[in-house]
């Protein structure tokens, strides 16, 4: 006999409520439920021994009558004490408020909190992840993966610049999955750690147990996968682990600072597998999102900062959430040392020291980088030659100068050995068209840009 | 119900019960004490807040059986202030209780008092458990175990397992542990109870246990099941719900290696900390600096509003020099539970916990994390 326990209990409670005073009903029937039925005996979960005693001694008749009216097969009731896992939350906020700053300065036993087996940090959850237009797709994909493990998007590949919350997001998936079902075998690790463990296993000659270890998980999260680049042996090993997990429908999530296409030194077969699921990016947050993030962080630290100051910090630091938090920390730290709340000018002074200088690229710098990249002499670029290995870099240089530095066509032409501005326009158009269907060119451009911006940063 | 009993017995029993009553708005009867005269020679006082419960039995001459509930605050106030007959200063004075239509009539030789009561029908039943599963432990040790650690419990309810004292034994010596994740206190005794399963007792319950049983003598009977413990000693029976959950695996956080060991006189250290505490800032910061060369331990506190204080106390120091900041209160809290005249401070290094224990007696250990130094 299949019984809808929830409905049965709800119907019975309606009946019981008639016979009792409100206070009694509220006290004794709160958090009770039916947990099972066997051979005419209904099992009722109660939150404490007091409730058990009370129900079985005082209200037993009411309860059994109410239940039998609904289902005449019921003969008896067993009461089981099931402690409530939901703690009272009432006074919590008051208490939290009375212990400010404390949590920030006093170090705690972190070992208690890190989930040792899964290597997840419980502070990374979806609740603490601020969603804006810059990351809503990634967030939605992550939520859907957490909900439909192994079936929604497998593998999920999240990429984006440093300090934009990739680690937070992928660990949040892990924590959510653990929370949904503690039985799930989750492992979070960085590609670095994977590499070290692999090398150790080779040294200790126990590669077999290394393989076995990873194959038992049904949810594997690997952070900063770009560090697999150029490590062929590691990639091969990972390839096999990936295949085993994938075949068993185990969920795999990666993060990287660039999409798989642009990770140089990644084997083709691995790259295509990374691309086989879903690829989403996390872009830098816009002003409103930065403000929301910094406001939340300031609140968590329990330190009051005026809206003007928060807005100033959010507008001064644009690219990176981690730096945003760093700036907030130094403002709070300085305020504590000085024992007063800083005004806007003082905050400006602090941030001036911390903020990155604005990136400045010079024409010569771009040309030099391109020459180095294609392994040709700088002066070759200016020569009037139509050698293929020179023409291409020259056109790329022209394109980049136009696209990234917005230098006028005639000036670029002048720079490159008194060429006509139409030559430059032609080069620009040619490269611009090729990007659309030439992956190799695309990749090269990405790498060159990377070098350019990293060096100048 | 009609009975006669002695005032000093009454006073004790009602005093113990009054604190356990609940302030439950939906069930106002929890504010009451149940007075139950069901046997011939004894009278029971029962109170509960649906988390804890207490039953105190006192000798009485029962003339007519019955029970009644009255507001605990009122009856306690009355009994503790009631001087009764001036002639009997010893408190050995007979008091008569009588119930009249749910009201309690208290009479002595020359006074008569009526306290409004409520029908005992609605008073909760104190749940009982099978006491086969029990241990007998000297009440002194039990109290000292709880006292030594319970102040380290977390005050927050978010993680109920760390707002409880953890008691375990099995093959290991019986051990009491509490932590709020910033510091951890552990007290061990040198005997074990193989039949004791690990228990988590709410810190609120511990506070009441300390109040009820502190100073008592003999062996306390501790019986337990999955959800509840019963403590019985002499005429008192105390019950408490147990916390559901798993206490963190704390042994892994106790450092194995230390960089600096310091031995100081307990009294000097306590007094110095007290003085230093006057000048510690808003966050109770206490700077500790060890001087290995000259064998002095330097404590430094400063507060923007109050001033500064530096004190150096003689100590035996081995290892590296270290400079580290702690919460003064956290260090101070534990010292009175170290049962030896010399205290051993073991520093594990910057950003790592400090272990505090006795130089001669290591049954008590205390671990505290430093603060972020600025």
CSV table of C-alpha atoms in Angstrom, one decimal, chain B residues 10-318:
chain,number,residue,atom,x,y,z
B,10,UNK,CA,12.0,23.5,50.3
B,11,UNK,CA,14.2,26.4,49.7
B,12,UNK,CA,16.9,24.3,48.1
B,13,UNK,CA,14.6,22.4,45.9
B,14,UNK,CA,12.6,25.3,44.7
B,15,UNK,CA,15.8,27.3,44.1
B,16,UNK,CA,17.2,24.5,41.9
B,17,UNK,CA,14.0,24.2,39.9
B,18,UNK,CA,13.3,27.8,39.4
B,19,UNK,CA,16.3,28.3,37.0
B,20,UNK,CA,15.2,25.5,34.7
B,21,UNK,CA,11.8,26.9,34.0
B,22,UNK,CA,11.1,28.1,30.5
B,23,UNK,CA,9.9,31.4,29.3
B,24,UNK,CA,7.7,29.9,26.6
B,25,UNK,CA,4.9,32.2,25.4
B,26,UNK,CA,2.9,29.6,23.7
B,27,UNK,CA,3.1,27.2,26.7
B,28,UNK,CA,2.9,29.4,29.8
B,29,UNK,CA,2.7,26.4,32.1
B,30,UNK,CA,6.5,26.0,31.6
B,31,UNK,CA,6.9,28.9,33.9
B,32,UNK,CA,5.6,26.8,36.7
B,33,UNK,CA,7.0,24.2,39.0
B,34,UNK,CA,5.1,21.0,39.4
B,35,UNK,CA,4.8,19.9,43.0
B,36,UNK,CA,3.9,16.3,43.2
B,37,UNK,CA,3.2,14.3,46.3
B,38,UNK,CA,2.6,10.8,45.0
B,39,UNK,CA,4.4,8.7,47.5
B,40,UNK,CA,4.1,8.6,51.3
B,41,UNK,CA,7.4,10.0,52.4
B,42,UNK,CA,8.7,12.3,49.7
B,43,UNK,CA,7.7,15.3,47.7
B,44,UNK,CA,8.9,16.0,44.2
B,45,UNK,CA,9.6,19.3,42.5
B,46,UNK,CA,9.7,19.2,38.7
B,47,UNK,CA,10.6,21.9,36.2
B,48,UNK,CA,11.4,21.9,32.6
B,49,UNK,CA,11.9,24.2,29.6
B,50,UNK,CA,11.5,21.4,27.1
B,51,UNK,CA,15.3,21.3,26.6
B,52,UNK,CA,16.3,20.5,30.1
B,53,UNK,CA,14.4,19.1,33.0
B,54,UNK,CA,15.0,18.7,36.7
B,55,UNK,CA,13.4,16.6,39.5
B,56,UNK,CA,14.3,17.3,43.1
B,57,UNK,CA,12.9,15.0,45.8
B,58,UNK,CA,12.7,16.1,49.4
B,59,UNK,CA,11.5,14.3,52.5
B,60,UNK,CA,8.0,15.2,53.5
B,61,UNK,CA,5.1,13.9,55.5
B,62,UNK,CA,2.3,13.4,53.1
B,63,UNK,CA,-1.2,13.5,54.5
B,64,UNK,CA,-3.1,13.6,51.3
B,65,UNK,CA,-1.6,12.7,47.9
B,66,UNK,CA,-1.9,15.0,44.8
B,67,UNK,CA,-0.2,17.5,42.7
B,68,UNK,CA,-0.3,21.1,41.7
B,69,UNK,CA,1.7,23.6,39.6
B,70,UNK,CA,2.5,27.2,40.7
B,71,UNK,CA,4.5,30.0,39.1
B,72,UNK,CA,8.2,29.2,39.9
B,73,UNK,CA,9.2,32.8,40.3
B,74,UNK,CA,6.5,33.6,42.8
B,75,UNK,CA,7.0,30.6,45.0
B,76,UNK,CA,10.8,30.9,44.9
B,77,UNK,CA,10.7,34.6,45.8
B,78,UNK,CA,8.3,33.8,48.6
B,79,UNK,CA,10.2,30.9,50.1
B,80,UNK,CA,13.6,32.5,49.9
B,81,UNK,CA,12.5,35.7,51.5
B,82,UNK,CA,10.0,34.3,53.9
B,83,UNK,CA,11.4,34.7,57.4
B,84,UNK,CA,8.5,32.8,59.0
B,85,UNK,CA,8.7,32.4,62.7
B,86,UNK,CA,11.4,34.6,64.1
B,87,UNK,CA,11.8,32.1,66.9
B,88,UNK,CA,13.3,29.3,64.8
B,89,UNK,CA,16.4,30.8,63.3
B,90,UNK,CA,17.8,27.5,62.2
B,91,UNK,CA,15.4,27.2,59.2
B,92,UNK,CA,14.2,23.9,60.7
B,93,UNK,CA,10.7,25.1,60.5
B,94,UNK,CA,7.7,23.1,59.5
B,95,UNK,CA,5.7,24.4,56.5
B,96,UNK,CA,2.4,22.9,55.4
B,97,UNK,CA,1.4,22.8,51.8
B,98,UNK,CA,-2.2,22.3,50.8
B,99,UNK,CA,-4.0,22.4,47.5
B,100,UNK,CA,-7.3,24.1,47.2
B,101,UNK,CA,-8.9,24.2,43.7
B,102,UNK,CA,-5.6,24.5,41.9
B,103,UNK,CA,-4.3,27.1,44.4
B,104,UNK,CA,-1.5,26.4,46.8
B,105,UNK,CA,-2.1,27.2,50.4
B,106,UNK,CA,1.2,27.6,52.4
B,107,UNK,CA,0.8,27.8,56.1
B,108,UNK,CA,3.2,28.0,59.1
B,109,UNK,CA,2.5,28.4,62.7
B,110,UNK,CA,1.6,32.1,62.4
B,111,UNK,CA,1.2,32.8,58.7
B,112,UNK,CA,-1.0,31.8,55.8
B,113,UNK,CA,-0.4,32.4,52.1
B,114,UNK,CA,-2.3,31.5,49.0
B,115,UNK,CA,-0.5,31.2,45.7
B,116,UNK,CA,-2.6,30.9,42.5
B,117,UNK,CA,-1.8,27.8,40.6
B,118,UNK,CA,-2.7,26.0,37.4
B,119,UNK,CA,-4.0,22.5,36.7
B,120,UNK,CA,-1.2,20.0,36.7
B,121,UNK,CA,-2.8,18.2,33.7
B,122,UNK,CA,-1.0,20.4,31.1
B,123,UNK,CA,2.4,20.1,32.7
B,124,UNK,CA,4.8,18.3,30.3
B,125,UNK,CA,6.0,14.8,31.2
B,126,UNK,CA,9.7,14.5,31.8
B,127,UNK,CA,10.9,11.9,29.3
B,128,UNK,CA,12.7,9.0,30.8
B,129,UNK,CA,15.3,6.7,29.3
B,130,UNK,CA,16.5,3.3,29.9
B,131,UNK,CA,19.2,3.6,32.6
B,132,UNK,CA,20.9,0.4,31.8
B,133,UNK,CA,23.4,2.3,29.8
B,134,UNK,CA,25.1,4.3,32.5
B,135,UNK,CA,28.4,5.1,34.1
B,136,UNK,CA,29.2,6.2,37.6
B,137,UNK,CA,31.7,9.0,37.8
B,138,UNK,CA,32.9,11.1,40.8
B,139,UNK,CA,30.9,14.3,40.7
B,140,UNK,CA,34.0,16.4,41.4
B,141,UNK,CA,35.7,15.1,38.3
B,142,UNK,CA,32.6,15.5,36.2
B,143,UNK,CA,32.1,19.0,37.3
B,144,UNK,CA,35.8,19.9,36.9
B,145,UNK,CA,35.8,18.4,33.4
B,146,UNK,CA,32.9,20.5,32.3
B,147,UNK,CA,34.2,23.6,34.1
B,148,UNK,CA,37.6,23.3,32.6
B,149,UNK,CA,36.3,23.5,29.0
B,150,UNK,CA,32.8,24.8,28.7
B,151,UNK,CA,33.7,28.5,28.4
B,152,UNK,CA,35.4,27.6,25.1
B,153,UNK,CA,32.1,26.6,23.6
B,154,UNK,CA,30.9,28.7,20.7
B,155,UNK,CA,28.1,31.1,21.6
B,156,UNK,CA,26.5,30.9,18.2
B,157,UNK,CA,23.9,28.3,17.3
B,158,UNK,CA,24.9,28.0,13.7
B,159,UNK,CA,27.0,25.0,14.4
B,160,UNK,CA,25.3,23.2,17.4
B,161,UNK,CA,28.1,20.7,17.6
B,162,UNK,CA,30.7,23.3,18.6
B,163,UNK,CA,28.3,25.1,21.0
B,164,UNK,CA,28.4,21.9,23.0
B,165,UNK,CA,30.9,20.2,25.2
B,166,UNK,CA,32.1,16.9,23.8
B,167,UNK,CA,32.5,14.0,26.2
B,168,UNK,CA,34.0,10.8,25.1
B,169,UNK,CA,35.9,7.8,26.5
B,170,UNK,CA,35.7,4.3,25.1
B,171,UNK,CA,39.2,2.9,25.4
B,172,UNK,CA,40.7,6.3,25.9
B,173,UNK,CA,40.7,8.2,29.2
B,174,UNK,CA,37.4,10.1,29.6
B,175,UNK,CA,37.9,13.4,28.0
B,176,UNK,CA,36.0,16.7,27.9
B,177,UNK,CA,36.5,19.0,24.9
B,178,UNK,CA,35.0,22.3,23.8
B,179,UNK,CA,36.0,24.7,21.0
B,180,UNK,CA,34.6,27.8,19.3
B,181,UNK,CA,37.1,27.3,16.4
B,182,UNK,CA,39.3,30.0,17.7
B,183,UNK,CA,40.5,28.2,20.8
B,184,UNK,CA,40.0,24.7,22.2
B,185,UNK,CA,40.1,23.3,25.7
B,186,UNK,CA,40.6,19.7,26.6
B,187,UNK,CA,40.5,18.0,30.0
B,188,UNK,CA,41.4,14.4,30.6
B,189,UNK,CA,41.1,12.1,33.5
B,190,UNK,CA,43.1,9.0,34.0
B,191,UNK,CA,40.4,6.4,33.8
B,192,UNK,CA,38.1,5.3,31.1
B,193,UNK,CA,34.6,4.0,30.5
B,194,UNK,CA,34.4,1.5,27.7
B,195,UNK,CA,30.6,1.7,27.7
B,196,UNK,CA,30.3,5.4,27.3
B,197,UNK,CA,29.4,6.5,23.8
B,198,UNK,CA,30.5,10.0,22.7
B,199,UNK,CA,28.1,12.7,24.0
B,200,UNK,CA,27.5,16.3,22.9
B,201,UNK,CA,26.0,18.4,25.7
B,202,UNK,CA,24.7,21.9,24.9
B,203,UNK,CA,26.6,24.7,26.6
B,204,UNK,CA,23.4,26.0,28.1
B,205,UNK,CA,22.8,22.6,29.7
B,206,UNK,CA,26.3,22.6,31.0
B,207,UNK,CA,25.8,25.9,32.7
B,208,UNK,CA,22.8,24.5,34.5
B,209,UNK,CA,24.6,21.2,35.4
B,210,UNK,CA,27.4,23.2,36.9
B,211,UNK,CA,24.9,25.3,38.9
B,212,UNK,CA,23.0,22.3,40.1
B,213,UNK,CA,25.8,19.8,40.9
B,214,UNK,CA,28.8,22.1,41.8
B,215,UNK,CA,30.0,21.4,45.3
B,216,UNK,CA,28.2,18.1,45.6
B,217,UNK,CA,30.0,14.9,46.7
B,218,UNK,CA,29.9,11.3,45.8
B,219,UNK,CA,29.4,9.6,42.4
B,220,UNK,CA,27.0,10.9,39.8
B,221,UNK,CA,25.1,8.4,37.7
B,222,UNK,CA,25.2,9.4,34.1
B,223,UNK,CA,22.8,7.4,31.8
B,224,UNK,CA,22.4,8.1,28.2
B,225,UNK,CA,20.8,7.1,24.9
B,226,UNK,CA,21.0,8.6,21.5
B,227,UNK,CA,19.0,11.8,22.3
B,228,UNK,CA,19.2,12.4,26.0
B,229,UNK,CA,21.3,12.2,29.1
B,230,UNK,CA,20.1,11.7,32.7
B,231,UNK,CA,22.2,12.8,35.6
B,232,UNK,CA,21.3,11.5,39.0
B,233,UNK,CA,22.9,12.3,42.4
B,234,UNK,CA,21.3,12.0,45.8
B,235,UNK,CA,17.8,13.5,45.5
B,236,UNK,CA,18.4,15.3,42.2
B,237,UNK,CA,17.7,14.1,38.7
B,238,UNK,CA,18.7,16.3,35.8
B,239,UNK,CA,17.9,15.6,32.2
B,240,UNK,CA,19.1,17.2,29.0
B,241,UNK,CA,18.7,16.7,25.3
B,242,UNK,CA,21.9,15.8,23.5
B,243,UNK,CA,23.1,17.8,20.5
B,244,UNK,CA,22.9,15.9,17.2
B,245,UNK,CA,26.0,16.1,15.2
B,246,UNK,CA,29.6,15.2,14.9
B,247,UNK,CA,32.3,17.0,16.8
B,248,UNK,CA,35.2,18.0,14.6
B,249,UNK,CA,38.2,15.8,14.5
B,250,UNK,CA,40.1,18.0,16.9
B,251,UNK,CA,43.2,16.0,17.5
B,252,UNK,CA,44.6,16.8,14.1
B,253,UNK,CA,44.8,20.4,14.9
B,254,UNK,CA,47.0,20.0,18.0
B,255,UNK,CA,50.5,20.9,16.7
B,256,UNK,CA,53.2,18.2,16.9
B,257,UNK,CA,56.1,20.6,16.5
B,258,UNK,CA,56.8,23.7,18.5
B,259,UNK,CA,59.4,26.4,18.0
B,260,UNK,CA,59.5,28.0,21.5
B,261,UNK,CA,58.7,26.6,24.9
B,262,UNK,CA,58.2,29.0,27.9
B,263,UNK,CA,57.7,28.1,31.5
B,264,UNK,CA,56.3,30.8,33.8
B,265,UNK,CA,54.9,31.0,37.3
B,266,UNK,CA,51.2,30.7,37.1
B,267,UNK,CA,50.4,33.4,39.7
B,268,UNK,CA,52.7,35.9,38.2
B,269,UNK,CA,51.4,35.2,34.7
B,270,UNK,CA,47.8,35.6,35.7
B,271,UNK,CA,48.4,38.9,37.5
B,272,UNK,CA,50.4,40.3,34.7
B,273,UNK,CA,47.7,39.4,32.2
B,274,UNK,CA,45.1,41.0,34.4
B,275,UNK,CA,47.1,44.3,34.5
B,276,UNK,CA,47.9,44.1,30.8
B,277,UNK,CA,44.2,43.5,30.1
B,278,UNK,CA,43.4,47.0,31.4
B,279,UNK,CA,45.4,48.5,28.5
B,280,UNK,CA,44.4,46.1,25.7
B,281,UNK,CA,42.6,47.7,22.7
B,282,UNK,CA,39.1,47.1,21.4
B,283,UNK,CA,40.0,43.6,20.1
B,284,UNK,CA,41.8,42.6,23.3
B,285,UNK,CA,45.1,42.4,21.5
B,286,UNK,CA,48.0,41.1,23.6
B,287,UNK,CA,51.5,41.1,22.2
B,288,UNK,CA,53.7,38.4,23.5
B,289,UNK,CA,57.5,38.6,22.9
B,290,UNK,CA,59.9,35.9,24.1
B,291,UNK,CA,63.5,36.8,25.0
B,292,UNK,CA,65.4,33.6,24.8
B,293,UNK,CA,68.7,35.3,25.8
B,294,UNK,CA,67.6,37.0,29.0
B,295,UNK,CA,64.8,34.6,29.9
B,296,UNK,CA,62.1,37.1,30.0
B,297,UNK,CA,58.6,36.9,28.6
B,298,UNK,CA,57.4,40.4,27.6
B,299,UNK,CA,53.7,41.2,27.4
B,300,UNK,CA,52.7,44.4,25.7
B,301,UNK,CA,49.2,46.0,25.3
B,302,UNK,CA,48.2,49.3,24.0
B,303,UNK,CA,44.9,51.1,23.5
B,304,UNK,CA,44.2,54.2,21.6
B,305,UNK,CA,42.0,55.5,24.4
B,306,UNK,CA,43.6,54.2,27.6
B,307,UNK,CA,47.3,54.0,27.2
B,308,UNK,CA,50.1,51.5,27.0
B,309,UNK,CA,51.6,48.9,29.2
B,310,UNK,CA,54.7,46.7,29.0
B,311,UNK,CA,55.7,44.1,31.5
B,312,UNK,CA,58.5,41.5,31.5
B,313,UNK,CA,58.2,38.5,33.6
B,314,UNK,CA,60.9,36.0,34.4
B,315,UNK,CA,60.5,32.7,32.5
B,316,UNK,CA,62.4,29.7,31.4
B,317,UNK,CA,62.5,29.9,27.6
B,318,UNK,CA,63.9,27.5,25.0
